[in-house]
Each structure stands twice: as structure tokens, then as C-alpha cells.
Coordinates of C-alpha atoms and ligand atoms in Angstrom, one line a residue:
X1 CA -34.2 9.9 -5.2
X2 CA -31.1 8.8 -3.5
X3 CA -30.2 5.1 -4.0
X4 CA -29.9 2.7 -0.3
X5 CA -26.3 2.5 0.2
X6 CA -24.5 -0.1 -0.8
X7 CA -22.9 -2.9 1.4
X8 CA -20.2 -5.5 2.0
X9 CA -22.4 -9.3 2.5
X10 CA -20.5 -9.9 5.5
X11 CA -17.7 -9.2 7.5
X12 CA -16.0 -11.5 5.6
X13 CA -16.2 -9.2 2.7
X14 CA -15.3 -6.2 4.4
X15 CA -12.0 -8.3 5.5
X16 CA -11.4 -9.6 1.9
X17 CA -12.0 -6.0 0.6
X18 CA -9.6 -4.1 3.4
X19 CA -6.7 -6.9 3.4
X20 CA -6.5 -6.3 0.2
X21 CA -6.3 -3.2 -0.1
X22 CA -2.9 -3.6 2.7
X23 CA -1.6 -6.5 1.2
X24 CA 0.0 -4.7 -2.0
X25 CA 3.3 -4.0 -3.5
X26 CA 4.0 -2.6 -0.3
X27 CA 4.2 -6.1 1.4
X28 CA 5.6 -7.4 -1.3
X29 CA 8.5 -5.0 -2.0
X30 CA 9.3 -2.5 0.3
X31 CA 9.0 -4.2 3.5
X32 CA 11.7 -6.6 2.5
X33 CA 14.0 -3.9 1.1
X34 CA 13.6 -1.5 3.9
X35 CA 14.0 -4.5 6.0
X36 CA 17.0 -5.9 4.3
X37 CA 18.5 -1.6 5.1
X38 CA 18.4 -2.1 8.6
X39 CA 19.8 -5.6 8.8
X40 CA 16.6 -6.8 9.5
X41 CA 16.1 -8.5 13.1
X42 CA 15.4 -5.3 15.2
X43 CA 13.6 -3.3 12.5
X44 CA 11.0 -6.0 12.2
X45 CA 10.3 -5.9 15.9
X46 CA 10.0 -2.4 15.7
X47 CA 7.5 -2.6 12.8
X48 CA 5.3 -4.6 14.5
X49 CA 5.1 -2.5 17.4
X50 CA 4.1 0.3 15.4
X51 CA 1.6 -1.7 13.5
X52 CA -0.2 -3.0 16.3
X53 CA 0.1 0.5 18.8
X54 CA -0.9 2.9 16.1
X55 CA -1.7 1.0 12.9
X56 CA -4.4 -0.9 14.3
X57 CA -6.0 2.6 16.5
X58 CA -5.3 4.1 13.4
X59 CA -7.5 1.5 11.2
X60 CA -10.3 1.1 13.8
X61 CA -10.7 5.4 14.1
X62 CA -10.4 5.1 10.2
X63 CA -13.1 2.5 10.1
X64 CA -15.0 3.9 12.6
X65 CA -15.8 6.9 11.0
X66 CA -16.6 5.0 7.7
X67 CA -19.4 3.2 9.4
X68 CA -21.0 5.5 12.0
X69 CA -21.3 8.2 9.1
X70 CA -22.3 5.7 5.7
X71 CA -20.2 8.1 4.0
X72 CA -16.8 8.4 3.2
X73 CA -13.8 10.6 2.6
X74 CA -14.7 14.2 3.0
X75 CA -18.8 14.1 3.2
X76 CA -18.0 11.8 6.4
X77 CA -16.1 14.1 8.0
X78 CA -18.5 16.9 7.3
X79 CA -21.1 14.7 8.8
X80 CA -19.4 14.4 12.2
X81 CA -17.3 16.8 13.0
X82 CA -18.7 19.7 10.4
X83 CA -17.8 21.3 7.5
X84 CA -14.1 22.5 8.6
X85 CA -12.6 19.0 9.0
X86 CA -14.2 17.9 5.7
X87 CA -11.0 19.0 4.0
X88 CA -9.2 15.8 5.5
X89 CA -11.3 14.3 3.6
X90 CA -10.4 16.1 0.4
X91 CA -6.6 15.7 1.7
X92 CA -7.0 12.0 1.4
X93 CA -8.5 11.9 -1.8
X94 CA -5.8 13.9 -3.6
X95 CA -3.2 11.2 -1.9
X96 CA -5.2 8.1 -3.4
X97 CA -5.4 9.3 -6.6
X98 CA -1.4 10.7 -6.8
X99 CA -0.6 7.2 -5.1
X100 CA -2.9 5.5 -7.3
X101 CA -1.6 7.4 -10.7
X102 CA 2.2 6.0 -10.0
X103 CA 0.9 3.2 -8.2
X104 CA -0.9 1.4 -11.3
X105 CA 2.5 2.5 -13.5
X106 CA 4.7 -0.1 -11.5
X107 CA 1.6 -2.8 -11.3
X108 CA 1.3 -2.6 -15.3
X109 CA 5.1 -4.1 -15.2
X110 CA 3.6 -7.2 -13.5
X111 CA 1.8 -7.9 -16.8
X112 CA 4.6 -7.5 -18.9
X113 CA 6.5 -9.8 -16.6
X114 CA 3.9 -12.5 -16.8
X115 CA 4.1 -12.6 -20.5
X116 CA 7.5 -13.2 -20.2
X117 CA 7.9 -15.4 -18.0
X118 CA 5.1 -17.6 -19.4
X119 CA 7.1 -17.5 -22.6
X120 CA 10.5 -18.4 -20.7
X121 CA 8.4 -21.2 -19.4
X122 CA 7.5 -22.4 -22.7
X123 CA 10.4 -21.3 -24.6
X124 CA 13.0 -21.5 -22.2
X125 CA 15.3 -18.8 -20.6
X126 CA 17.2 -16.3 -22.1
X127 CA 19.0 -13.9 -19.5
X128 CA 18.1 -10.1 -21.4
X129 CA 21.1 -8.3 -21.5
X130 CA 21.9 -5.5 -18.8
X131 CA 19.8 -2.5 -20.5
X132 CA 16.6 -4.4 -21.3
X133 CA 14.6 -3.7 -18.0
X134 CA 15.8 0.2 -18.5
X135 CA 14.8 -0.1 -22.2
X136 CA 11.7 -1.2 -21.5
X137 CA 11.0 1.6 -18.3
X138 CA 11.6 4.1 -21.2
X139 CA 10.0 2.8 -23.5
X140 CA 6.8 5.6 -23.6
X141 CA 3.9 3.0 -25.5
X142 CA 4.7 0.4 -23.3
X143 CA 4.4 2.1 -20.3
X144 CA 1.1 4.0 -21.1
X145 CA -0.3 0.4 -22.7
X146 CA 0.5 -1.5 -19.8
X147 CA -0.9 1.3 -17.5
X148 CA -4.1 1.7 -19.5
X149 CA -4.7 -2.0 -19.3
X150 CA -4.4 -2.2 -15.3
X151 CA -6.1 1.1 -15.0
X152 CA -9.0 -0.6 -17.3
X153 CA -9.4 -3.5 -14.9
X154 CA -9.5 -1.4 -11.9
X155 CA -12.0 1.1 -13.0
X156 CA -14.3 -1.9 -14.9
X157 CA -14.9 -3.8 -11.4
X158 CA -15.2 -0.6 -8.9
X159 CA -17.9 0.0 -11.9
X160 CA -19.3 -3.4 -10.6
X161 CA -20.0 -2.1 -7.3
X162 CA -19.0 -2.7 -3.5
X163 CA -20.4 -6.4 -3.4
X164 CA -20.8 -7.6 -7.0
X165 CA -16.8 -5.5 -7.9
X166 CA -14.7 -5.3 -4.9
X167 CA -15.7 -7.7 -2.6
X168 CA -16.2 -10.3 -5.8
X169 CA -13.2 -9.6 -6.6
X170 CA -11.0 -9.7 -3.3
X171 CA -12.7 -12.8 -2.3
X172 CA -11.3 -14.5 -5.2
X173 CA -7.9 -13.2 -4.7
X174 CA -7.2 -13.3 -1.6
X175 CA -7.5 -17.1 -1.4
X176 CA -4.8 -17.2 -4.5
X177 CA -2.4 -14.8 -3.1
X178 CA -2.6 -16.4 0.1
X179 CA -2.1 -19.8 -1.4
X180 CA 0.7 -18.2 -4.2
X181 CA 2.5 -17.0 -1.3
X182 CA 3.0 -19.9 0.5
X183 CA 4.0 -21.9 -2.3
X184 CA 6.5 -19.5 -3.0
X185 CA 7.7 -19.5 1.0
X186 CA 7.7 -23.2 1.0
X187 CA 9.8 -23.5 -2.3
X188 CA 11.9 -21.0 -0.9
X189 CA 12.6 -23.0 2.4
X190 CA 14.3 -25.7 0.3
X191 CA 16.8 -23.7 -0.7
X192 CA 20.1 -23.0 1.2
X193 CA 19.9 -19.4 2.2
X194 CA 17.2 -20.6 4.7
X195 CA 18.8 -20.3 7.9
X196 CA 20.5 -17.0 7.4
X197 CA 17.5 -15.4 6.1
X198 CA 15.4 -16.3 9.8
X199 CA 18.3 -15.7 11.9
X200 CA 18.5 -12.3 9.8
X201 CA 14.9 -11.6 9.9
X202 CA 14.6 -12.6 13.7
X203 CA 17.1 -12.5 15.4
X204 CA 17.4 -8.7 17.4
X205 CA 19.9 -6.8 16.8
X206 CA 19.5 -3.4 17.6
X207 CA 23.0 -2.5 17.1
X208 CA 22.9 -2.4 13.7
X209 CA 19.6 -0.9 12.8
X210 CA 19.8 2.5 11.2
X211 CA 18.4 5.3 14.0
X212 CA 15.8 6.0 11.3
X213 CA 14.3 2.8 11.2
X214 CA 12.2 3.8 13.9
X215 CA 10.5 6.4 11.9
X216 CA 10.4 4.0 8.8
X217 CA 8.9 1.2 10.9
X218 CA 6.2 4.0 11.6
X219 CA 6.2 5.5 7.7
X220 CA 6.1 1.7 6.3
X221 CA 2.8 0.7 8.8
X222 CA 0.8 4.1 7.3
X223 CA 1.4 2.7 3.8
X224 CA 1.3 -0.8 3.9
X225 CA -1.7 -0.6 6.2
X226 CA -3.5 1.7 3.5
X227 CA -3.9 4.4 6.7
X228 CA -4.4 8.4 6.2
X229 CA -5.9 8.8 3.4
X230 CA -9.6 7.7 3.7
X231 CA -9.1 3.9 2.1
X232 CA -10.7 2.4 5.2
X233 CA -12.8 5.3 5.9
X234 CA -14.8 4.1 2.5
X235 CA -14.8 0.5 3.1
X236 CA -16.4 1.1 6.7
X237 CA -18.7 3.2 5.2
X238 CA -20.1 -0.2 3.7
X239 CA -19.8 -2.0 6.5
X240 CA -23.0 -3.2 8.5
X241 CA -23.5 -1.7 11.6
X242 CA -23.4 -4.7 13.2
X243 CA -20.1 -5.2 11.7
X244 CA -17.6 -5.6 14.8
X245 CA -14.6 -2.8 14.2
X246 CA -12.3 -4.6 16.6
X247 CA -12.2 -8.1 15.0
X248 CA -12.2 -7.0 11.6
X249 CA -9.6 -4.4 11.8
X250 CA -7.6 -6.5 14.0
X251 CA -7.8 -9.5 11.0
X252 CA -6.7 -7.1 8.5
X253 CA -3.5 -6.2 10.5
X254 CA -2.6 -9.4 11.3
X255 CA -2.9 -10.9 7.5
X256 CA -1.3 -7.4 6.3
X257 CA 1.4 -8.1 8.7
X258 CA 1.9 -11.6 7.9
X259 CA 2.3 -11.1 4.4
X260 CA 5.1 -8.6 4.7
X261 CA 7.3 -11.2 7.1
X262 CA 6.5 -14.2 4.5
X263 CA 7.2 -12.3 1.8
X264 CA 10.5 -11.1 3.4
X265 CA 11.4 -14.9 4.4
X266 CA 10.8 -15.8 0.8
X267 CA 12.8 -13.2 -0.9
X268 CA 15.6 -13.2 2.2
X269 CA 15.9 -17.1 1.3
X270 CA 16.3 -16.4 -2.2
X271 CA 18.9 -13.9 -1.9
X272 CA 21.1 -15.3 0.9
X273 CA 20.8 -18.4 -1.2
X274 CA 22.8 -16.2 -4.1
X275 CA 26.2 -16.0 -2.6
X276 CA 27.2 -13.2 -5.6
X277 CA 23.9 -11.7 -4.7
X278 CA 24.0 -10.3 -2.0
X279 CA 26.8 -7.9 -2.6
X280 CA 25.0 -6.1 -5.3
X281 CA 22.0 -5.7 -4.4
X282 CA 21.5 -2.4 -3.4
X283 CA 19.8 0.0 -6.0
X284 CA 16.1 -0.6 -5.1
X285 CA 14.2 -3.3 -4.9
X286 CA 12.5 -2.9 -8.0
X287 CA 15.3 -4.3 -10.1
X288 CA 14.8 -7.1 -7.7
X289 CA 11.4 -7.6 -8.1
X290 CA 11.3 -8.0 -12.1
X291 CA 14.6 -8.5 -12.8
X292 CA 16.9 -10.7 -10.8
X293 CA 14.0 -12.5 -9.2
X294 CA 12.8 -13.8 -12.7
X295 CA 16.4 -14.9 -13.5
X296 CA 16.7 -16.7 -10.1
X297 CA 13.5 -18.6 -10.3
X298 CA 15.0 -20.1 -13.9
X299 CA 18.5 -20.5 -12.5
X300 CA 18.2 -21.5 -9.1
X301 CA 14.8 -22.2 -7.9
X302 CA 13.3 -25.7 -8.2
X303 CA 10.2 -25.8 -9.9
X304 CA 11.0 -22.1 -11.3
X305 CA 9.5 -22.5 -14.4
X306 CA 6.0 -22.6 -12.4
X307 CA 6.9 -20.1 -10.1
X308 CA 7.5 -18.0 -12.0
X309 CA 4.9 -16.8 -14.1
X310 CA 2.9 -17.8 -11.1
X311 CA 5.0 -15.2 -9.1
X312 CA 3.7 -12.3 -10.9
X313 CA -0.2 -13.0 -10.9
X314 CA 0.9 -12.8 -7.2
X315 CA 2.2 -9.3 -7.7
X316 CA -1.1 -8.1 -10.1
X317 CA -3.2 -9.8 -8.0
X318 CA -1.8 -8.1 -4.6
X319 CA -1.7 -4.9 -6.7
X320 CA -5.2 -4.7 -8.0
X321 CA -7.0 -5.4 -5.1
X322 CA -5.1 -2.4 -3.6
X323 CA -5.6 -0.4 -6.6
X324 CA -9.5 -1.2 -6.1
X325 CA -9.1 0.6 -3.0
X326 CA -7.7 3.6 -3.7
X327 CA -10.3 3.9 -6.8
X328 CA -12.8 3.4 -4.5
X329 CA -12.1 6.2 -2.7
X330 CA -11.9 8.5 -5.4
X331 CA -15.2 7.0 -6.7
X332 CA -17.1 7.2 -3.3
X333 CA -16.0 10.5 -2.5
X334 CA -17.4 12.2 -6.0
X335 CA -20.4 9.7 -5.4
X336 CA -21.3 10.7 -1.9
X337 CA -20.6 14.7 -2.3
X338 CA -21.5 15.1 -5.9
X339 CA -24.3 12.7 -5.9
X340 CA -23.4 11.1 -9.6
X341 CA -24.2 7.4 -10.2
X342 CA -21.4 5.0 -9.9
X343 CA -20.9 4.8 -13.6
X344 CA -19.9 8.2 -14.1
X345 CA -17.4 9.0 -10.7
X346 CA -15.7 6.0 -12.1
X347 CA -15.6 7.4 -15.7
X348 CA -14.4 10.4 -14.2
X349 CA -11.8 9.7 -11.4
X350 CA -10.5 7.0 -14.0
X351 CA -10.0 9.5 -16.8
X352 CA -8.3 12.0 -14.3
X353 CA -6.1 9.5 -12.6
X354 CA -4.9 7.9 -16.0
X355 CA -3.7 11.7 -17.0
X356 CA -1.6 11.5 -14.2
X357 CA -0.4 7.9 -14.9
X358 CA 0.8 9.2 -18.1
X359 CA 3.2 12.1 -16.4
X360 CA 4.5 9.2 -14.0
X361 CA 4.8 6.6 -16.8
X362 CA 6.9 8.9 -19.1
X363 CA 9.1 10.5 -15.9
X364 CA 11.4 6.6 -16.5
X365 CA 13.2 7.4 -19.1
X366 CA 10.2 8.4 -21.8
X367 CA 10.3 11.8 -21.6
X368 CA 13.4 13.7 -20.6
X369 CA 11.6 16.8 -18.8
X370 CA 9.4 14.3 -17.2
X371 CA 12.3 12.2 -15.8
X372 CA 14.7 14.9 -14.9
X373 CA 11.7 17.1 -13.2
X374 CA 13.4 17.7 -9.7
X375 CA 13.1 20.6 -7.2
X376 CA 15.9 20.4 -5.5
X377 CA 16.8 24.1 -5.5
X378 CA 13.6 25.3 -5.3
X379 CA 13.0 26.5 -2.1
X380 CA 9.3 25.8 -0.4
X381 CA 9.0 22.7 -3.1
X382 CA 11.9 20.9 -1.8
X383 CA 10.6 20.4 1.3
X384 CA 8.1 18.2 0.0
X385 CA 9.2 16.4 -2.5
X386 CA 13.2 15.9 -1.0
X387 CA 15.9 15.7 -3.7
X388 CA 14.0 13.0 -5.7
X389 CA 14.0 13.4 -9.5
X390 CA 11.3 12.1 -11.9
X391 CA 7.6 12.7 -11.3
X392 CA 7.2 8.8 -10.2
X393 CA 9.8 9.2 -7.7
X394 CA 8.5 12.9 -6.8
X395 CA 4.4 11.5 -6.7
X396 CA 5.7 8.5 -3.9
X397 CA 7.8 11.1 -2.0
X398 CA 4.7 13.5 -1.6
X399 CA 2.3 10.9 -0.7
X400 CA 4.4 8.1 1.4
X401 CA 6.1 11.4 3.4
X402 CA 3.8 14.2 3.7
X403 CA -0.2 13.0 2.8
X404 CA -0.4 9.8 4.5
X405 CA 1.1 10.9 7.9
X406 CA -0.5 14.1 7.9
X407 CA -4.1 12.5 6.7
X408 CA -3.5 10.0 9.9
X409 CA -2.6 12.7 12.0
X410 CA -5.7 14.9 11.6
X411 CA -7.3 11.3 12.0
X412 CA -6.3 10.8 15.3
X413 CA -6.8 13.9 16.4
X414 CA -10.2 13.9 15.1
X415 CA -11.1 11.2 16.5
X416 CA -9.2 11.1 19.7
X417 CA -9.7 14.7 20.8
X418 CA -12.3 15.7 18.4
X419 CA -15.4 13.6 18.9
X420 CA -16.6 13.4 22.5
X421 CA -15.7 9.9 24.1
X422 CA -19.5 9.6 25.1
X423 CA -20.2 9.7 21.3
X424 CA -17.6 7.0 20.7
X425 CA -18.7 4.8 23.3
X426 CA -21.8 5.2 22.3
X427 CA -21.5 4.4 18.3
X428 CA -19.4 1.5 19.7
X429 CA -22.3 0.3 21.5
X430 CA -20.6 0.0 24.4
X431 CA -22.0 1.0 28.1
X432 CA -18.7 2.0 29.7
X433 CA -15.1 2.4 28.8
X434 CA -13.5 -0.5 28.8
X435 CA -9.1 -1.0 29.5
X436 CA -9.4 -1.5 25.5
X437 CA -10.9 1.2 24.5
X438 CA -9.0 3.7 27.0
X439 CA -5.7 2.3 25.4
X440 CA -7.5 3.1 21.6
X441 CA -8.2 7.0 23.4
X442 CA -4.8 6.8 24.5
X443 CA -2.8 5.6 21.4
X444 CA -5.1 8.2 19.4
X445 CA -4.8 10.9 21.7
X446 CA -0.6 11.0 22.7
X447 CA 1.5 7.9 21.4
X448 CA 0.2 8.0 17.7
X449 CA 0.0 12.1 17.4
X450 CA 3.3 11.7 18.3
X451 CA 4.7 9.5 16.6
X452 CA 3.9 11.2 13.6
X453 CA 4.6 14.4 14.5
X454 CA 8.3 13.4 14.9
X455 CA 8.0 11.3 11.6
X456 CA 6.5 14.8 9.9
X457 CA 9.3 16.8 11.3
X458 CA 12.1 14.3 10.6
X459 CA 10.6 14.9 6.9
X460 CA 10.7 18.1 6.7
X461 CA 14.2 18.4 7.8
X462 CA 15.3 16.1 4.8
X463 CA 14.7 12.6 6.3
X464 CA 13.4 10.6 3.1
X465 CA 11.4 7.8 4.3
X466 CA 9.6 6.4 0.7
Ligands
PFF1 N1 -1.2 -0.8 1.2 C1 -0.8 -0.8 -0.2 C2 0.5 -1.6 -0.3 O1 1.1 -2.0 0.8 O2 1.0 -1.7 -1.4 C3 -0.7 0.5 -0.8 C4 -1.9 1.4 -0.5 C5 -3.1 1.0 -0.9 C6 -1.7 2.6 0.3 C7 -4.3 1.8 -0.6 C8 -2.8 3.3 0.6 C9 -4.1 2.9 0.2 F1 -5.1 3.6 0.5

């Protein structure tokens, strides 16, 4: 007997569920430090460009196919286009659960930087010496503890189901994020750096934008908007059919979007508030996340003792309700093609995605082979995985470069070319084609294909865009 699929309450839900799943370390880390690379102004113009001319096509065709087939992943694709282009869907699955394995590695660190700060709070700050953050990154029980923990969570409420887990879930933190954020925004604005950090952010300066920032404008949308690899292909698939795709995809770009500019405001006003900041601060982002961020909210930051241990349920909570997602579609694709009750895909996918957490957890310093795994001068592998060393670093290159633009390039092209546009506009329930949906056809059909074609080719001809 198969069970009645299961549904979002509203569309409400589905936008809880979806924003959540793009509002994620993403937002919360690399947009501001790709951002900061391309001296900002120009490159955030650019982004949203390409998050409203093919990230939001992108997300509609993605959700599209989630709701007019009540599938997702691969058995969706089977459904409606046949049995060859059900290997997209198999294409995206493999990138959610390499993106998730590494993904729920770096979240774990937000609860080891709650626990720290809370006791800072309490206890007052100590600044750890230089090696402590490494320490700690190598530091093999820690890493796999920490990882377990988060990937414990995550598995226990997709267990819960679509309404009573993930959209439960989301709709409680979305609210918080969105209200963590702005208290952090607003704290931020009292401090000095202020006015650099807009006229930085805003201002348009095309000059001094790097030539690849267009590609990593289009690179950063496909991640930060969760696109090509099924995520909103399994969340439309709960969606009601009276659901509108429009409204709700448009929603989830525009808080996915607004996220990533607070978030850059916020940690733009921080830095340019630093004047010995800013000259060191290239290295990554992540050293800014959990290390000089905590020391600045106890240093420099009024009300930091607050903030800060506040700060990082803002990072868990942003990362879990992405996590959820790419679970999900793990979950939904071994529910809806192997037919298994919820209980055991999520036994399952969890058990093989945590063996894979533990190669990227031990590739920081826990395991020597693990962190000095590279293929640099081996011949077919380096193309895909660039001159990156480490499985964590090697897992992000694969997925941010190579799966997610070519999962959203076979979805335009499935839907755009694929499906007949009599089919579409039918499923859309709409009598005639309207200007808005002949611009959808059209971003689908030529600017988005390629876009990413370029992006694809750029890759494989060393670009590095993760
Ligand atoms: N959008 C998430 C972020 O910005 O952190 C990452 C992500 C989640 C990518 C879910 C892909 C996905 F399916």
C-alpha cells in the first residue's frame, strides 16, 4: 500500500522550508568574503543580476518539476521526461550528500563555538593563543563528536517528517535568524566602520572587480540558492498544487538575497571598524567566522557578551535548516525510488553520509593522508577537483564547481527545451503565454545555459570558483 504523500500546511511552510535551506553558511560566510575579493560595490550588483535572471528561472523550473511530478530527485525526472534524464536526478543526490558530508563538519564548529563563547560570557574572555583554532581543526574526536551531534539533529527531525520535521522546524528558525540577524546588523551600525562598509558594499565600481567575479556572482547564486542538485525539486514535490511557484520562489530569493547583503553590512562594519584588521585578513573567511569574529565581539562590540553566543545559534540555526534540506533529498530520493518508510532512508542516507563526514572531518589536520590527499598531478582527476588539498577542500571543489552547475544545466535544458511549452503552460495553469513566462522560456532556454556553460568551461580550464 503506498502511503498519501506528504505535504507542506501552506505556502508558508514551503517558504520557511526552502529559505532555509538558501539562507546557510553560504549567506553567512562566503558571500561576504567573495564579496570583500572583488572590492565589493560592482560584484554585488552583478550577484543580483544573476540571482534574479537565472537563480529565480532556475528555482521555479526546479520547483516546478517537484510539484507537477509529487516526486523528487531522480523518480521525478523519470516521471516526465523518462527514464534517461532520471540520472540528473541521481547526479543531484550524489552532490547533496558530498555537500552535506563536509557541509555538517564546518556546522559542528558552531557548537563548539557556542560553548565557548557562553563560557567567555560567564567567565570572561581569554584571547586563545595563535594555534588553538588549528588545534582544535585537528583535533580527530572533536571533529567526528561535533559532526555526529549535528548529523544527529538533522537526521532526528527529517525522521519527523515534511510538516511535523522540516517545516516545524524552519518555522521556528527562521523567525530567530531573522531576528538574530538584525540585531547583529543593528549593533553593527553603531560602530565606526559603518560608512565605509555601505560605500564599499554599494557603491559601483567596476574597475576593480576581478574579471572572474562575473562567473563567481553566477557560481555563488547556484549555491547559496540551493540550485542543481534537486533541493527544491523535493520541497516542490510537497507543495500543494495550488501552491503558486512564482510567489513562493520569488520570496525565497528575495529573503536568500537579503541575508547575504545584511550579513555582508554586518561583518563589512565590523571589520572596517578594525583599523589592524583589515590588512590581514585574507586567508579565508573561516578564521573570520570563529575566530576573530568571537574576539571582536568581546573586544570591540557593545553588548558583545550577548552577541556573541547569540551569533553562533545564528550560524547552527542557518546551518541546520540547510542541512535539513540536503537530507531531505537524500531521504526522498531512496523513499520515492526504493519505496522504504521514512524511518529507514533516513537510517540509511544518515549512516552513509556520516562515513563521509568522517573522511572530511579528519582531512584538517587529523589524519595526514586525509589532509594532504590532493590530485594535482593526476591527470583526468585534476580537472575536477583543481589543485585543492584535503578531502574537505577537494568535496567543496567537486560539488560548488562541477555538480551544482552541471545539475542546473541539465535543468534548464530539461525544462526549457525538454518539456513541451504547451505542457508547461498547462501544469502552470495558465491559458496563454504570458511576457513572464516567455522571459522564464527564455532565461532557461539561452541566458542561463549559457551562463553556465562558460562558468563549466572557465572550470575546467583551472578557474576555481568554491
Ligand atoms: N544554500 C546553502 C548555503 O548558502 O549555505 C547551501 C546549500 C544547501 C546548497 C542546500 C545546496 C543545497 F541543496
Amino acid at each position: 500500500m503506498t502511503m498519501p504523500r506528504e505535504s507542506f500546511g501552506s505556502k508558508l511552510g514551503f517558504i520557511a522550508a526552502a529559505s532555509g535551506s538558501a539562507v546557510g553558511l553560504g549567506n553567512l560566510w562566503k558571500f561576504p568574503y567573495i564579496t570583500w575579493e572583488n572590492n565589493g560595490g560592482a560584484f554585488v550588483l552583478v550577484y543580483l543580476a544573476a540571482a534574479l535572471m537565472l537563480g529565480l528561472p532556475i528555482m521555479m523550473a526546479e520547483i516546478f518539476i517537484g510539484r507537477t511530478a509529487k516526486l523528487s530527485g531522480a523518480p521525478a525526472y523519470k516521471k516526465l521526461g523518462g527514464n534517461k534524464w532520471s540520472k540528473l536526478g541521481y547526479l543531484g543526490a550524489a552532490a547533496g550528500g558530498i555537500i552535506l558530508s563536509y557541509y555538517m563538519v564546518i556546522a559542528g564548529w558552531s557548537i563548539r563555538s557556542f560553548f565557548q563563547c557562553l563560557n567567555w560570557s560567564f567567565t570572561g574572555y581569554v584571547q586563545p593563543d595563535s594555534k588553538e583554532f588549528g588545534d582544535f581543526l585537528a583535533d580527530s574526536r572533536a571533529q567526528i563528536l561535533l559532526t555526529l551531534a549535528f548529523t544527529l539533529v538533522n537526521a532526528f527531525i527529517i525522521f519527523l517528517g515534511v510538516g511535523k520535521g522540516i517545516e516545524k522546524a524552519t518555522k521556528i528558525m527562521m523567525p530567530v535568524l531573522v531576528l538574530l540577524m538584525l540585531y547583529l546588523v543593528g549593533t553593527a551600525l553603531t560602530m565606526p566602520g559603518r560608512d565605509e562598509a555601505f560605500s564599499m558594499i554599494f557603491s559601483l565600481d567596476f574597475k576593480n572587480m576581478k574579471p572572474e567575479g562575473y562567473l563567481e556572482a553566477v557560481g555563488q547564486a547556484f549555491f547559496s540558492l540551493s540550485l542543481g542538485l534537486g533541493a527544491m525539486v523535493a520541497y516542490g514535490s510537497y507543495m500543494k498544487k495550488s501552491d503558486p511557484i512564482i510567489s513562493s520562489a520569488a520570496w525565497v530569493v528575495v529573503l536568500d538575497t537579503l541575508f547575504a547583503l545584511l550579513s555582508c553590512v554586518a561583518m563589512f562594519t565590523i571589520i572596517l571598524s578594525v583599523p589592524e584588521l583589515k590588512e590581514h585578513l585574507s586567508g579565508g573567511t573561516v578564521g573570520m567566522l570563529f575566530i576573530t569574529l568571537p574576539e571582536l565581539f568581546y573586544t570591540k562590540m557593545p553588548g558583545g557578551l550577548i552577541l556573541a553566543p547569540l551569533f553562533f545559534v545564528l550560524v547552527a540555526f542557518a546551518a541546520l535548516s540547510s542541512t535539513l534540506s540536503l537530507g531531505e533529498v537524500v531521504t526522498s530520493l531512496l523513499i520515492d525510488r526504493k519505496g522504504w518508510k521514512r524511518s529507514k532512508a533516513v537510517m540509511v542516507s544518515t549512516t552513509f553520509i556520516f562515513t563521509g563526514s568522517i573522511f572530511a572531518a579528519l582531512s584538517l589536520g587529523g589524519n595526514q593522508f586525509l589532509s594532504k590527499l590532493n590530485f594535482e598531478n593526476t591527470p583526468v582527476l585534476k580537472i575536477f577537483f583543481h589543485n585543492k588539498t584535503g578531502v574537505l577542500s577537494l568535496l567543496d571543489h567537486l560539488a560548488a564547481n562541477w555538480l551544482l552547475p552541471v545539475g542546473g544545466l541539465g535543468v534548464t535544458i530539461f525544462v526549457g527545451w525538454f518539456l513541451h511549452s504547451d505542457f508547461l503552460l498547462d501544469k502552470l495553469g495558465l491559458k496563454k503565454s504570458t511576457i513572464g513566462f516567455k522571459l522564464w522560456l527564455w532565461s532557461l532556454r539561452v541566458l542561463a545555459p549559457a551562463a553556465i556553460i562558460i562558468l563549466i568551461i572557465s572550470v575546467a580550464l583551472g578557474k576555481d570558483f568554491s
